[in-house]
Tab-separated table of C-alpha atoms in Angstrom:
chain	number	residue	atom	x	y	z
A	1192	MET	CA	-15.080	82.049	-83.152
A	1193	ALA	CA	-16.328	83.491	-79.541
A	1194	GLY	CA	-15.337	80.333	-77.478
A	1195	ALA	CA	-12.020	80.570	-79.471
A	1196	GLY	CA	-11.402	83.969	-77.930
A	1197	ARG	CA	-12.542	83.192	-74.332
A	1198	PRO	CA	-9.314	81.508	-72.838
A	1199	TRP	CA	-7.601	85.325	-74.295
A	1200	ARG	CA	-10.067	87.203	-72.873
A	1201	SER	CA	-9.815	85.435	-70.039
A	1202	ALA	CA	-6.429	85.365	-70.208
A	1203	GLY	CA	-6.421	88.882	-70.409
A	1204	LEU	CA	-8.131	89.833	-67.370
A	1205	ALA	CA	-6.090	87.680	-65.559
A	1206	PHE	CA	-3.276	90.084	-67.212
A	1207	LEU	CA	-4.804	93.175	-65.936
A	1208	ALA	CA	-5.977	91.750	-62.256
A	1209	GLY	CA	-1.888	90.745	-62.006
A	1210	GLY	CA	-1.138	93.978	-63.145
A	1211	VAL	CA	-3.363	95.180	-59.952
A	1212	ALA	CA	-2.282	92.934	-57.338
A	1213	GLY	CA	1.363	94.342	-58.500
A	1214	LEU	CA	0.646	98.004	-57.478
A	1215	GLY	CA	0.377	96.884	-53.913
A	1216	HIS	CA	3.748	97.073	-53.886
A	1217	VAL	CA	5.716	99.856	-53.178
A	1218	PRO	CA	6.305	102.942	-54.533
A	1219	PHE	CA	2.907	102.578	-55.644
A	1220	GLY	CA	1.541	101.205	-52.064
A	1221	LEU	CA	-1.965	100.288	-52.870
A	1222	PRO	CA	-2.196	97.307	-50.137
A	1223	LEU	CA	-6.260	96.894	-50.905
A	1224	LEU	CA	-5.338	97.681	-54.318
A	1225	ALA	CA	-3.756	94.498	-54.208
A	1226	LEU	CA	-6.149	92.413	-52.342
A	1227	THR	CA	-8.854	93.774	-55.388
A	1228	GLY	CA	-6.554	92.293	-57.885
A	1229	PHE	CA	-5.721	89.399	-56.202
A	1230	ALA	CA	-9.693	88.854	-55.684
A	1231	ALA	CA	-10.306	89.318	-59.112
A	1232	LEU	CA	-7.522	87.091	-60.325
A	1233	PHE	CA	-8.762	84.295	-57.770
A	1234	TRP	CA	-11.994	84.742	-59.394
A	1235	LEU	CA	-11.324	84.107	-62.845
A	1236	ALA	CA	-8.494	80.621	-62.151
A	1237	ALA	CA	-11.602	79.060	-60.248
A	1238	GLY	CA	-13.888	79.622	-62.339
A	1239	ALA	CA	-11.484	77.649	-64.697
A	1240	ARG	CA	-12.776	74.109	-65.843
A	1241	GLY	CA	-9.843	72.451	-64.939
A	1242	TRP	CA	-6.401	73.182	-63.251
A	1243	ARG	CA	-5.180	73.643	-66.931
A	1244	GLY	CA	-7.419	76.836	-67.421
A	1245	ALA	CA	-6.795	77.648	-63.679
A	1246	ALA	CA	-2.637	77.488	-64.376
A	1247	ALA	CA	-2.991	79.024	-67.835
A	1248	ARG	CA	-4.875	82.221	-65.291
A	1249	MET	CA	-2.884	82.417	-62.840
A	1250	TRP	CA	0.558	82.235	-64.935
A	1251	ALA	CA	-1.487	85.319	-67.123
A	1252	GLY	CA	-1.786	86.867	-63.568
A	1253	GLY	CA	1.955	86.480	-62.706
A	1254	THR	CA	3.137	87.544	-65.343
A	1255	GLY	CA	1.050	90.822	-64.714
A	1256	CYS	CA	2.314	91.052	-61.712
A	1257	PHE	CA	5.597	91.286	-62.482
A	1258	ALA	CA	5.376	93.039	-65.462
A	1259	VAL	CA	4.061	95.925	-62.979
A	1260	THR	CA	6.475	95.305	-60.350
A	1261	LEU	CA	10.121	94.468	-61.783
A	1262	PHE	CA	9.990	96.234	-64.678
A	1263	TRP	CA	13.351	98.189	-63.065
A	1264	ILE	CA	14.686	94.989	-63.915
A	1265	VAL	CA	16.205	96.297	-67.109
A	1266	GLU	CA	17.766	98.812	-65.338
A	1267	PRO	CA	21.477	97.342	-65.380
A	1268	PHE	CA	21.592	96.352	-68.689
A	1269	PHE	CA	22.304	99.769	-69.409
A	1270	VAL	CA	24.384	99.768	-67.337
A	1271	ASP	CA	26.647	99.415	-70.308
A	1272	ALA	CA	24.258	99.762	-72.960
A	1273	VAL	CA	27.195	98.512	-75.482
A	1274	ARG	CA	27.480	94.598	-74.184
A	1275	HIS	CA	24.585	94.473	-72.159
A	1276	GLY	CA	21.837	96.904	-73.114
A	1277	TRP	CA	20.426	94.005	-75.877
A	1278	MET	CA	19.597	91.327	-73.518
A	1279	ALA	CA	17.143	93.486	-71.718
A	1280	PRO	CA	13.665	92.814	-73.486
A	1281	PHE	CA	14.992	88.753	-72.671
A	1282	ALA	CA	15.696	89.291	-69.076
A	1283	ILE	CA	12.140	91.278	-68.487
A	1284	VAL	CA	9.888	88.196	-70.716
A	1285	LEU	CA	12.296	85.513	-69.235
A	1286	LEU	CA	12.476	86.499	-65.512
A	1287	THR	CA	8.024	87.940	-65.720
A	1288	GLY	CA	7.168	84.556	-67.174
A	1289	GLY	CA	9.096	82.393	-65.383
A	1290	LEU	CA	8.871	83.532	-61.720
A	1291	ALA	CA	4.789	83.859	-63.119
A	1292	LEU	CA	5.417	79.673	-63.251
A	1293	PHE	CA	5.134	79.356	-59.435
A	1294	TRP	CA	2.306	81.541	-59.440
A	1295	ALA	CA	0.454	79.228	-62.616
A	1296	GLY	CA	1.355	75.503	-60.443
A	1297	ALA	CA	-0.408	77.027	-57.662
A	1298	GLY	CA	-3.425	77.367	-59.749
A	1299	ALA	CA	-2.808	74.159	-60.899
A	1300	LEU	CA	-2.529	72.462	-57.349
A	1301	GLY	CA	-5.450	75.178	-55.491
A	1302	HIS	CA	-7.931	73.897	-58.812
A	1303	ALA	CA	-7.170	70.605	-58.495
A	1304	LEU	CA	-6.662	69.652	-54.765
A	1305	ALA	CA	-10.251	72.056	-54.247
A	1306	VAL	CA	-13.974	70.185	-53.251
A	1307	GLY	CA	-15.595	72.738	-55.182
A	1308	PRO	CA	-16.523	75.994	-56.952
A	1309	ALA	CA	-16.298	77.899	-53.357
A	1310	SER	CA	-13.472	76.017	-51.782
A	1311	ARG	CA	-10.991	76.549	-55.402
A	1312	ALA	CA	-9.876	80.748	-54.221
A	1313	PRO	CA	-9.064	79.183	-50.643
A	1314	THR	CA	-7.698	76.873	-51.647
A	1315	ILE	CA	-5.517	78.753	-54.542
A	1316	ALA	CA	-4.333	81.149	-51.949
A	1317	VAL	CA	-2.644	78.094	-49.932
A	1318	ALA	CA	-1.043	76.887	-52.686
A	1319	LEU	CA	0.575	80.311	-54.002
A	1320	VAL	CA	1.750	80.870	-50.396
A	1321	LEU	CA	3.420	77.445	-50.701
A	1322	ALA	CA	4.972	79.357	-54.392
A	1323	GLY	CA	6.051	81.650	-51.332
A	1324	PHE	CA	7.703	79.551	-50.576
A	1325	GLY	CA	9.739	77.559	-53.653
A	1326	ARG	CA	10.454	81.009	-54.477
A	1327	THR	CA	11.904	82.158	-51.261
A	1328	TYR	CA	14.348	78.353	-50.590
A	1329	LEU	CA	14.253	76.646	-54.796
A	1330	PHE	CA	17.096	77.330	-56.992
A	1331	THR	CA	18.815	80.274	-56.055
A	1332	GLY	CA	15.651	81.564	-54.581
A	1333	PHE	CA	14.581	84.858	-55.508
A	1334	PRO	CA	11.590	85.961	-52.639
A	1335	TRP	CA	11.242	89.873	-54.720
A	1336	VAL	CA	7.582	91.063	-53.818
A	1337	LEU	CA	5.712	88.167	-52.334
A	1338	PRO	CA	2.383	89.194	-52.061
A	1339	GLY	CA	3.208	89.861	-47.837
A	1340	TYR	CA	5.293	93.213	-49.165
A	1341	VAL	CA	1.802	95.207	-49.741
A	1342	TRP	CA	2.108	95.002	-46.103
A	1343	SER	CA	5.606	96.720	-45.674
A	1344	GLU	CA	4.185	100.694	-45.432
A	1345	THR	CA	1.953	100.058	-42.374
A	1346	PRO	CA	1.300	98.868	-39.532
A	1347	VAL	CA	0.178	95.106	-40.557
A	1348	ALA	CA	3.312	94.277	-41.116
A	1349	GLN	CA	4.545	94.160	-37.222
A	1350	LEU	CA	2.822	90.797	-37.645
A	1351	ALA	CA	5.935	89.388	-39.904
A	1352	SER	CA	7.554	89.493	-36.112
A	1353	LEU	CA	5.269	86.223	-35.156
A	1354	GLY	CA	5.222	85.134	-39.158
A	1355	GLY	CA	7.095	86.412	-41.437
A	1356	VAL	CA	7.033	87.775	-44.547
A	1357	HIS	CA	4.981	84.871	-44.942
A	1358	GLY	CA	2.469	84.905	-42.876
A	1359	LEU	CA	1.966	88.293	-44.135
A	1360	SER	CA	1.498	86.281	-47.385
A	1361	MET	CA	-1.463	83.806	-45.871
A	1362	LEU	CA	-2.835	86.470	-44.636
A	1363	THR	CA	-2.977	88.557	-47.845
A	1364	LEU	CA	-3.776	86.038	-50.000
A	1365	LEU	CA	-6.723	84.666	-47.134
A	1366	ALA	CA	-8.357	87.644	-47.178
A	1367	ALA	CA	-8.516	88.104	-51.338
A	1368	ALA	CA	-9.577	84.345	-51.295
A	1369	LEU	CA	-12.607	83.821	-48.750
A	1370	PRO	CA	-14.682	86.906	-50.430
A	1371	VAL	CA	-14.330	85.273	-53.329
A	1372	ALA	CA	-15.400	81.809	-51.766
A	1373	LEU	CA	-18.199	83.436	-50.313
A	1374	LEU	CA	-19.346	85.096	-53.385
A	1375	ARG	CA	-19.138	81.878	-55.180
A	1376	ALA	CA	-21.106	79.478	-52.070
A	1377	ARG	CA	-24.999	78.481	-51.930
A	1378	ASP	CA	-26.120	80.967	-49.261
A	1379	SER	CA	-28.225	84.077	-48.502
A	1380	TRP	CA	-27.194	86.999	-49.807
A	1381	PRO	CA	-27.466	88.287	-46.482
A	1382	ARG	CA	-25.036	85.917	-44.806
A	1383	ARG	CA	-22.860	86.395	-46.976
A	1384	PHE	CA	-22.324	89.439	-46.528
A	1385	ALA	CA	-21.755	88.834	-43.204
A	1386	ALA	CA	-19.146	86.939	-44.168
A	1387	LEU	CA	-17.297	89.156	-46.106
A	1388	GLY	CA	-17.880	91.345	-43.633
A	1389	LEU	CA	-15.713	89.208	-41.294
A	1390	ALA	CA	-13.076	88.141	-43.357
A	1391	THR	CA	-11.712	91.940	-42.918
A	1392	LEU	CA	-11.705	91.101	-39.440
A	1393	PRO	CA	-7.854	89.596	-39.862
A	1394	ILE	CA	-6.815	92.221	-41.357
A	1395	VAL	CA	-7.907	95.191	-39.353
A	1396	ALA	CA	-7.134	92.810	-36.047
A	1397	ALA	CA	-3.301	93.131	-37.551
A	1398	GLY	CA	-3.354	96.524	-38.216
A	1399	VAL	CA	-4.574	97.539	-35.229
A	1400	TRP	CA	-1.676	95.353	-32.524
A	1401	GLY	CA	0.490	96.302	-35.458
A	1402	ALA	CA	-0.287	100.497	-34.450
A	1403	ALA	CA	-0.268	99.196	-30.952
A	1404	ARG	CA	3.581	97.496	-31.333
A	1405	LEU	CA	4.272	100.872	-33.324
A	1406	SER	CA	3.975	103.299	-30.563
A	1407	ALA	CA	6.396	101.605	-27.797
A	1408	PRO	CA	8.838	103.421	-26.965
A	1409	LEU	CA	12.664	102.603	-28.646
A	1410	ASP	CA	14.931	101.844	-26.545
A	1411	LEU	CA	18.135	103.672	-27.483
A	1412	THR	CA	21.906	102.845	-27.186
A	1413	GLU	CA	24.804	104.924	-26.743
A	1414	THR	CA	26.530	103.711	-30.368
A	1415	ARG	CA	26.644	106.756	-32.402
A	1416	VAL	CA	26.553	105.818	-36.167
A	1417	ARG	CA	26.972	107.657	-38.987
A	1418	VAL	CA	25.590	105.892	-42.958
A	1419	VAL	CA	28.171	107.412	-45.616
A	1420	GLN	CA	26.365	107.824	-49.106
A	1421	PRO	CA	28.363	109.231	-51.971
A	1422	ASN	CA	26.040	108.896	-54.906
A	1423	ALA	CA	28.422	107.265	-57.332
A	1424	ALA	CA	26.291	106.820	-60.388
A	1425	GLN	CA	27.149	103.382	-61.792
A	1426	HIS	CA	27.971	104.220	-65.211
A	1427	LEU	CA	31.239	106.348	-63.796
A	1428	LYS	CA	31.448	104.699	-60.937
A	1429	TRP	CA	34.649	102.932	-62.051
A	1430	ARG	CA	35.787	104.952	-64.702
A	1431	PRO	CA	39.583	106.154	-63.449
A	1432	ASP	CA	38.807	109.647	-63.605
A	1433	MET	CA	36.259	109.584	-61.931
A	1434	ILE	CA	36.845	106.487	-59.190
A	1435	PRO	CA	38.811	108.980	-56.881
A	1436	VAL	CA	36.104	111.393	-56.991
A	1437	PHE	CA	33.795	109.469	-55.543
A	1438	PHE	CA	36.562	108.009	-52.933
A	1439	SER	CA	37.495	111.669	-52.071
A	1440	ARG	CA	33.766	112.827	-52.084
A	1441	ALA	CA	32.902	109.965	-48.997
A	1442	LEU	CA	36.448	110.669	-47.224
A	1443	GLU	CA	34.772	114.363	-46.622
A	1444	LEU	CA	31.422	113.220	-45.994
A	1445	THR	CA	33.846	111.309	-43.533
A	1446	ALA	CA	34.827	113.154	-42.129
A	1447	THR	CA	31.922	116.089	-41.359
A	1448	PRO	CA	32.114	117.116	-37.777
A	1449	ALA	CA	29.091	115.954	-35.103
A	1450	ASP	CA	28.677	116.690	-31.975
A	1451	PRO	CA	29.226	113.729	-30.520
A	1452	PRO	CA	31.297	111.911	-32.895
A	1453	PRO	CA	29.999	108.516	-34.333
A	1454	ASP	CA	30.926	105.465	-33.083
A	1455	LEU	CA	30.129	103.162	-35.691
A	1456	ILE	CA	30.860	105.172	-39.913
A	1457	VAL	CA	29.393	102.656	-42.434
A	1458	TRP	CA	29.839	103.515	-46.041
A	1459	PRO	CA	27.996	101.439	-49.237
A	1460	GLU	CA	28.942	97.969	-51.034
A	1461	THR	CA	32.313	97.587	-52.892
A	1462	SER	CA	32.943	101.664	-52.042
A	1463	VAL	CA	36.263	101.444	-51.035
A	1464	PRO	CA	38.153	101.173	-55.255
A	1465	ASP	CA	40.898	98.555	-54.441
A	1466	ILE	CA	40.930	94.618	-53.472
A	1467	LEU	CA	41.352	93.601	-49.319
A	1468	SER	CA	45.137	93.436	-49.964
A	1469	ARG	CA	46.068	96.395	-51.907
A	1470	ALA	CA	44.025	98.318	-49.569
A	1471	GLY	CA	46.353	99.962	-47.335
A	1472	PRO	CA	46.111	103.197	-48.616
A	1473	ALA	CA	43.130	104.235	-49.069
A	1474	PHE	CA	42.519	102.833	-45.382
A	1475	ALA	CA	44.504	105.437	-43.642
A	1476	ALA	CA	42.604	107.515	-46.025
A	1477	MET	CA	39.235	106.925	-44.286
A	1478	ARG	CA	40.902	106.790	-40.473
A	1479	ALA	CA	42.938	109.968	-41.015
A	1480	ALA	CA	39.021	111.137	-41.832
A	1481	ALA	CA	37.087	109.091	-39.702
A	1482	GLY	CA	39.593	109.833	-36.848
A	1483	PRO	CA	41.547	107.400	-34.095
A	1484	ASP	CA	37.762	106.170	-32.330
A	1485	ALA	CA	35.828	105.585	-34.887
A	1486	VAL	CA	34.528	101.836	-36.171
A	1487	ILE	CA	34.879	101.648	-39.782
A	1488	VAL	CA	32.566	99.334	-41.970
A	1489	ALA	CA	33.390	99.538	-45.801
A	1490	GLY	CA	31.848	97.452	-49.660
A	1491	LEU	CA	35.491	96.642	-51.569
A	1492	GLN	CA	36.822	93.391	-53.087
A	1493	ARG	CA	38.793	90.509	-51.950
A	1494	ARG	CA	40.984	88.399	-54.003
A	1495	GLU	CA	42.449	85.107	-53.546
A	1496	ALA	CA	44.686	83.839	-56.356
A	1497	ALA	CA	42.464	83.396	-59.381
A	1498	ARG	CA	39.006	83.402	-56.920
A	1499	PHE	CA	37.495	87.403	-56.352
A	1500	TYR	CA	35.052	87.986	-53.453
A	1501	ASN	CA	32.483	90.690	-52.912
A	1502	SER	CA	33.331	91.632	-49.359
A	1503	LEU	CA	32.582	93.824	-45.768
A	1504	ALA	CA	36.108	95.186	-43.567
A	1505	VAL	CA	35.553	96.235	-40.444
A	1506	LEU	CA	38.435	98.439	-38.909
A	1507	ALA	CA	38.523	98.825	-35.818
A	1508	PRO	CA	39.413	102.114	-33.475
A	1509	GLY	CA	43.250	103.207	-32.891
A	1510	THR	CA	43.884	100.903	-36.954
A	1511	ALA	CA	43.946	101.652	-40.184
A	1512	ASP	CA	44.094	97.097	-40.580
A	1513	PRO	CA	41.395	95.415	-41.558
A	1514	TRP	CA	40.242	93.483	-38.015
A	1515	ASP	CA	37.400	91.490	-39.720
A	1516	HIS	CA	35.640	90.909	-42.551
A	1517	TYR	CA	33.125	89.151	-44.849
A	1518	ASP	CA	32.708	87.617	-48.013
A	1519	LYS	CA	29.211	87.858	-49.014
A	1520	HIS	CA	28.028	84.482	-50.148
A	1521	HIS	CA	24.129	84.803	-51.700
A	1522	LEU	CA	25.495	85.583	-55.253
A	1523	VAL	CA	23.327	87.385	-58.178
A	1524	PRO	CA	23.088	84.826	-60.806
A	1525	PHE	CA	24.220	86.179	-64.098
A	1526	GLY	CA	25.125	89.824	-62.147
A	1527	GLU	CA	27.874	88.972	-59.832
A	1528	TYR	CA	28.429	85.601	-61.473
A	1529	LEU	CA	27.687	83.640	-64.628
A	1530	PRO	CA	26.260	80.133	-64.697
A	1531	TYR	CA	28.025	77.544	-66.503
A	1532	ALA	CA	30.252	80.354	-66.960
A	1533	ALA	CA	32.010	78.452	-69.982
A	1534	PHE	CA	29.679	77.468	-71.950
A	1535	TRP	CA	28.446	81.158	-72.277
A	1536	ALA	CA	31.720	82.290	-72.417
A	1537	ARG	CA	31.558	80.994	-75.810
A	1538	PHE	CA	29.305	83.323	-76.399
A	1539	GLY	CA	30.808	86.287	-75.510
A	1540	LEU	CA	28.893	86.524	-72.277
A	1541	ASP	CA	29.523	87.567	-68.797
A	1542	GLY	CA	28.490	89.158	-65.974
A	1543	LEU	CA	27.041	92.246	-65.436
A	1544	ALA	CA	28.815	93.170	-62.138
A	1545	ALA	CA	31.692	89.799	-63.053
A	1546	ASN	CA	35.494	90.484	-62.995
A	1547	VAL	CA	37.346	86.671	-64.518
A	1548	ASP	CA	37.204	83.580	-64.603
A	1549	GLY	CA	32.639	83.208	-63.944
A	1550	GLY	CA	32.579	86.319	-61.197
A	1551	PHE	CA	32.587	86.348	-57.466
A	1552	ARG	CA	33.297	83.369	-55.394
A	1553	PRO	CA	30.515	82.906	-52.691
A	1554	GLY	CA	31.438	82.573	-49.643
A	1555	PRO	CA	31.514	80.286	-46.425
A	1556	GLY	CA	27.928	81.832	-45.635
A	1557	PRO	CA	26.058	83.705	-43.128
A	1558	GLN	CA	28.333	85.257	-40.606
A	1559	ILE	CA	28.778	87.058	-37.329
A	1560	VAL	CA	31.460	89.854	-37.152
A	1561	THR	CA	32.746	92.621	-33.649
A	1562	LEU	CA	32.418	95.163	-33.775
A	1563	PRO	CA	34.692	96.623	-31.328
A	1564	GLY	CA	33.234	97.810	-28.312
A	1565	ILE	CA	29.693	97.859	-30.501
A	1566	GLY	CA	28.923	93.772	-30.370
A	1567	PRO	CA	28.440	91.434	-33.252
A	1568	ALA	CA	26.687	92.062	-36.223
A	1569	LEU	CA	25.490	90.376	-38.889
A	1570	PRO	CA	25.970	91.357	-42.395
A	1571	LEU	CA	24.149	91.625	-45.305
A	1572	ILE	CA	25.557	92.631	-48.727
A	1573	CYS	CA	22.790	93.819	-51.586
A	1574	TYR	CA	20.196	91.502	-52.489
A	1575	GLU	CA	21.514	89.430	-49.069
A	1576	ALA	CA	18.780	91.382	-47.100
A	1577	VAL	CA	15.666	90.227	-49.075
A	1578	PHE	CA	15.684	86.614	-47.671
A	1579	PRO	CA	15.092	85.582	-44.355
A	1580	GLN	CA	16.607	82.866	-43.962
A	1581	ASP	CA	20.334	84.084	-44.383
A	1582	VAL	CA	19.830	86.477	-41.028
A	1583	PHE	CA	17.791	83.540	-39.458
A	1584	ARG	CA	20.393	80.705	-40.045
A	1585	ALA	CA	23.588	83.580	-38.403
A	1586	PRO	CA	25.110	81.966	-35.955
A	1587	ALA	CA	24.666	83.139	-33.105
A	1588	ARG	CA	22.301	86.101	-32.824
A	1589	PRO	CA	23.497	89.771	-33.473
A	1590	ALA	CA	22.733	93.265	-31.628
A	1591	LEU	CA	22.704	94.593	-34.957
A	1592	LEU	CA	22.011	94.041	-39.123
A	1593	LEU	CA	24.443	95.911	-41.237
A	1594	HIS	CA	23.412	96.355	-45.249
A	1595	ALA	CA	25.767	97.470	-47.174
A	1596	THR	CA	24.534	97.251	-50.752
A	1597	ASN	CA	24.814	99.831	-53.742
A	1598	ASP	CA	21.630	99.936	-55.498
A	1599	ALA	CA	22.840	102.383	-58.690
A	1600	TRP	CA	22.039	98.834	-60.734
A	1601	PHE	CA	18.427	99.933	-59.525
A	1602	GLY	CA	17.328	102.840	-61.050
A	1603	ASP	CA	15.924	105.031	-59.566
A	1604	PHE	CA	12.297	104.520	-59.267
A	1605	ALA	CA	11.048	101.475	-57.842
A	1606	GLY	CA	13.870	98.850	-57.462
A	1607	PRO	CA	15.710	100.735	-54.665
A	1608	TYR	CA	12.830	101.111	-52.968
A	1609	GLN	CA	11.483	97.771	-52.599
A	1610	HIS	CA	14.658	96.651	-51.199
A	1611	LEU	CA	15.075	99.580	-48.172
A	1612	ALA	CA	10.716	97.510	-47.532
A	1613	GLN	CA	12.125	94.336	-47.663
A	1614	ALA	CA	15.529	94.934	-45.633
A	1615	ARG	CA	13.355	96.586	-43.036
A	1616	LEU	CA	10.743	93.623	-42.416
A	1617	ARG	CA	13.904	92.098	-41.908
A	1618	ALA	CA	14.740	94.167	-38.925
A	1619	ILE	CA	10.876	93.670	-37.979
A	1620	GLU	CA	10.665	90.045	-38.526
A	1621	GLN	CA	13.567	89.996	-35.984
A	1622	GLY	CA	13.556	92.114	-34.193
A	1623	LEU	CA	17.193	93.860	-34.969
A	1624	PRO	CA	18.363	97.454	-35.775
A	1625	MET	CA	19.419	97.239	-39.043
A	1626	VAL	CA	22.235	99.885	-39.945
A	1627	ARG	CA	21.994	100.943	-44.524
A	1628	ALA	CA	24.673	101.700	-46.310
A	1629	ALA	CA	22.744	102.432	-50.130
A	1630	ASN	CA	25.540	103.387	-52.439
A	1631	THR	CA	22.810	106.200	-54.664
A	1632	GLY	CA	20.304	105.192	-51.947
A	1633	VAL	CA	18.232	105.135	-49.954
A	1634	SER	CA	20.389	104.687	-47.058
A	1635	ALA	CA	18.544	104.315	-43.909
A	1636	ILE	CA	18.795	103.648	-39.784
A	1637	ILE	CA	16.015	101.510	-38.922
A	1638	GLY	CA	14.789	99.653	-35.923
A	1639	PRO	CA	13.501	97.251	-34.544
A	1640	ARG	CA	10.290	97.684	-35.281
A	1641	GLY	CA	11.135	98.581	-39.007
A	1642	ARG	CA	10.761	102.001	-38.462
A	1643	VAL	CA	13.320	104.203	-40.361
A	1644	LEU	CA	14.650	106.906	-37.477
A	1645	VAL	CA	17.119	108.509	-40.137
A	1646	GLY	CA	18.106	108.450	-43.973
A	1647	VAL	CA	19.655	110.091	-47.456
A	1648	PRO	CA	17.352	110.184	-49.969
A	1649	LEU	CA	17.871	108.582	-53.175
A	1650	GLY	CA	19.718	109.850	-55.593
A	1651	GLU	CA	21.707	112.705	-52.574
A	1652	ALA	CA	25.061	112.513	-52.002
A	1653	ALA	CA	24.944	113.031	-47.668
A	1654	THR	CA	25.819	111.244	-44.202
A	1655	ALA	CA	23.214	110.724	-41.558
A	1656	ASP	CA	24.074	110.048	-37.724
A	1657	ALA	CA	21.712	108.862	-34.993
A	1658	PRO	CA	22.123	106.972	-31.944
A	1659	LEU	CA	22.050	102.768	-32.750
A	1660	PRO	CA	18.726	101.466	-31.060
A	1661	ALA	CA	18.346	98.584	-28.929
A	1662	ALA	CA	17.313	94.917	-30.364
A	1663	LEU	CA	14.048	94.223	-28.784
A	1664	PRO	CA	13.965	90.195	-27.026
A	1665	PRO	CA	14.330	87.588	-29.883
A	1666	THR	CA	10.802	87.813	-31.217
A	1667	PRO	CA	8.246	84.530	-32.201
A	1668	TYR	CA	9.855	84.698	-35.672
A	1669	ALA	CA	13.444	84.588	-34.761
A	1670	ILE	CA	12.956	82.131	-32.797
A	1671	HIS	CA	10.723	79.575	-34.484
A	1672	ARG	CA	11.439	80.480	-38.521
A	1673	ASP	CA	9.306	79.310	-41.450
A	1674	SER	CA	8.586	76.284	-39.849
A	1675	PRO	CA	4.766	77.260	-38.493
A	1676	VAL	CA	3.481	78.908	-41.237
A	1677	PHE	CA	5.701	76.179	-43.592
A	1678	ALA	CA	3.574	73.912	-41.808
A	1679	LEU	CA	0.479	75.443	-41.770
A	1680	THR	CA	0.663	75.639	-45.719
A	1681	LEU	CA	0.755	72.017	-45.683
A	1682	LEU	CA	-1.512	71.397	-43.359
A	1683	LEU	CA	-4.015	73.167	-45.482
A	1684	LEU	CA	-2.962	71.377	-48.059
A	1685	GLY	CA	-3.507	68.222	-46.623
A	1686	LEU	CA	-6.770	68.842	-45.535
A	1687	ALA	CA	-8.183	70.439	-48.968
A	1688	ALA	CA	-7.138	66.635	-50.600
A	1689	LEU	CA	-8.251	64.602	-47.809
A	1690	ALA	CA	-11.898	66.506	-48.093
A	1691	ARG	CA	-11.383	65.678	-52.107
A	1692	LEU	CA	-10.464	62.427	-51.287
A	1693	ILE	CA	-13.271	61.859	-49.284
A	1694	GLY	CA	-15.679	63.915	-51.196
A	1695	LYS	CA	-14.772	61.432	-54.325
A	1696	LYS	CA	-16.052	58.125	-52.197
A	1697	ALA	CA	-18.690	59.158	-51.981
A	1698	VAL	CA	-19.811	59.999	-54.892
A	1699	ALA	CA	-18.333	56.901	-56.250
A	1700	ARG	CA	-19.921	54.495	-53.448
A	1701	PRO	CA	-23.885	55.576	-53.400
A	1702	ASP	CA	-25.953	54.133	-51.052
A	1703	ILE	CA	-27.407	51.109	-51.052
A	1704	GLN	CA	-31.739	50.739	-50.166
A	1705	GLY	CA	-32.785	47.394	-49.072
């Protein structure tokens, strides 16, 4: 009976270790505790007798991590609790368990490739980096709370300008795995502890380098920017009696006097309560509130025949007519559209934020919009900001990132802060400023090193004004993208496979003494 209970005990410990690792992410923000959790999880996975056991323990650890970090995923289902509330338990179970399958695959692959007990933890760690790439690129992608984000509130995050979030993940996971490898190595304890000290040096060096990078002067342009946060609660936002209330509030915030007045005013996602083709009166009111000289960017829906798009419109100075627009291309599955909509419609299911006929349609892809008198900008709507590739695949380098979002869907605890942290990392990766307008918060004007210059706290109706920071020269990550870290990941796993193959051949071919 005791033997039968050991797998469950190991799985339970792995679940707890994963939960501790999840505490590294905001709003908790405890990266050193995350390293401890990952180290404990790698110790458990490396101690498994076979790859199946390692996969099971890593799956349990992933489930624990995602349960801690993604519990807010139930919030959207309670916006309309009568229709969607029953789905919430299924959503949290399926999402956490489903994402943990990537961790299980990393455990199986790393354990199978490792030469011996001492090399299992680092090999599993590198395989987990590969799993992060899988979460980013496979299917529609969902790279939320990748391991590298545990450093988002620290100077270590500046390393993203070199290797992106996946480079940060590799640093994090290897920093947790190397001590495990050293403790499992057959060496003297003094040497183990000396090596353990050396294993912490990369994190320390990254922090020192990041602090120096953050201390560099910040260049500001002459463009004055205002972000508008109307704070429209999601369960009230589309009520007929509340639509004019929230729109009037946004107009009042837009008209707030300032000296000098803003040159660019940004409203959140779907903050204009009409589709683009019928928004003339709304645009006229916005122009009157903003004055004649400001560029206005605002979120709204666009319609072509029966197709709806989640869009941004740009109003040039001196006019209330749209100058340019952008259609969101990276849609939220089961939120903005329903995969296999005809099938689900038989059961009366539709997307949480969907319109008719299966929801929104995707736009053509990353697109640069021109802000007259300011320069080119790359729009990102909602969770497009969590995808590094949605930024580096832009057809040209912009002068700034425009992030319009409605984080009212994410509740008021973890989700909005995680979204902000991941958006800030896009600024660091590219060396570009970001203007972020969020319906309920957190709205912010962010510098090219990810630092928030000004912002509006979560749950407040207000504006924030600041000069637009100047862009930095293209960072190494902006130039080389994910290729170097992905290639290094494959190289390390390939070397592990080669070492295992050589080891097997050496065992199979004993020396013959003559």
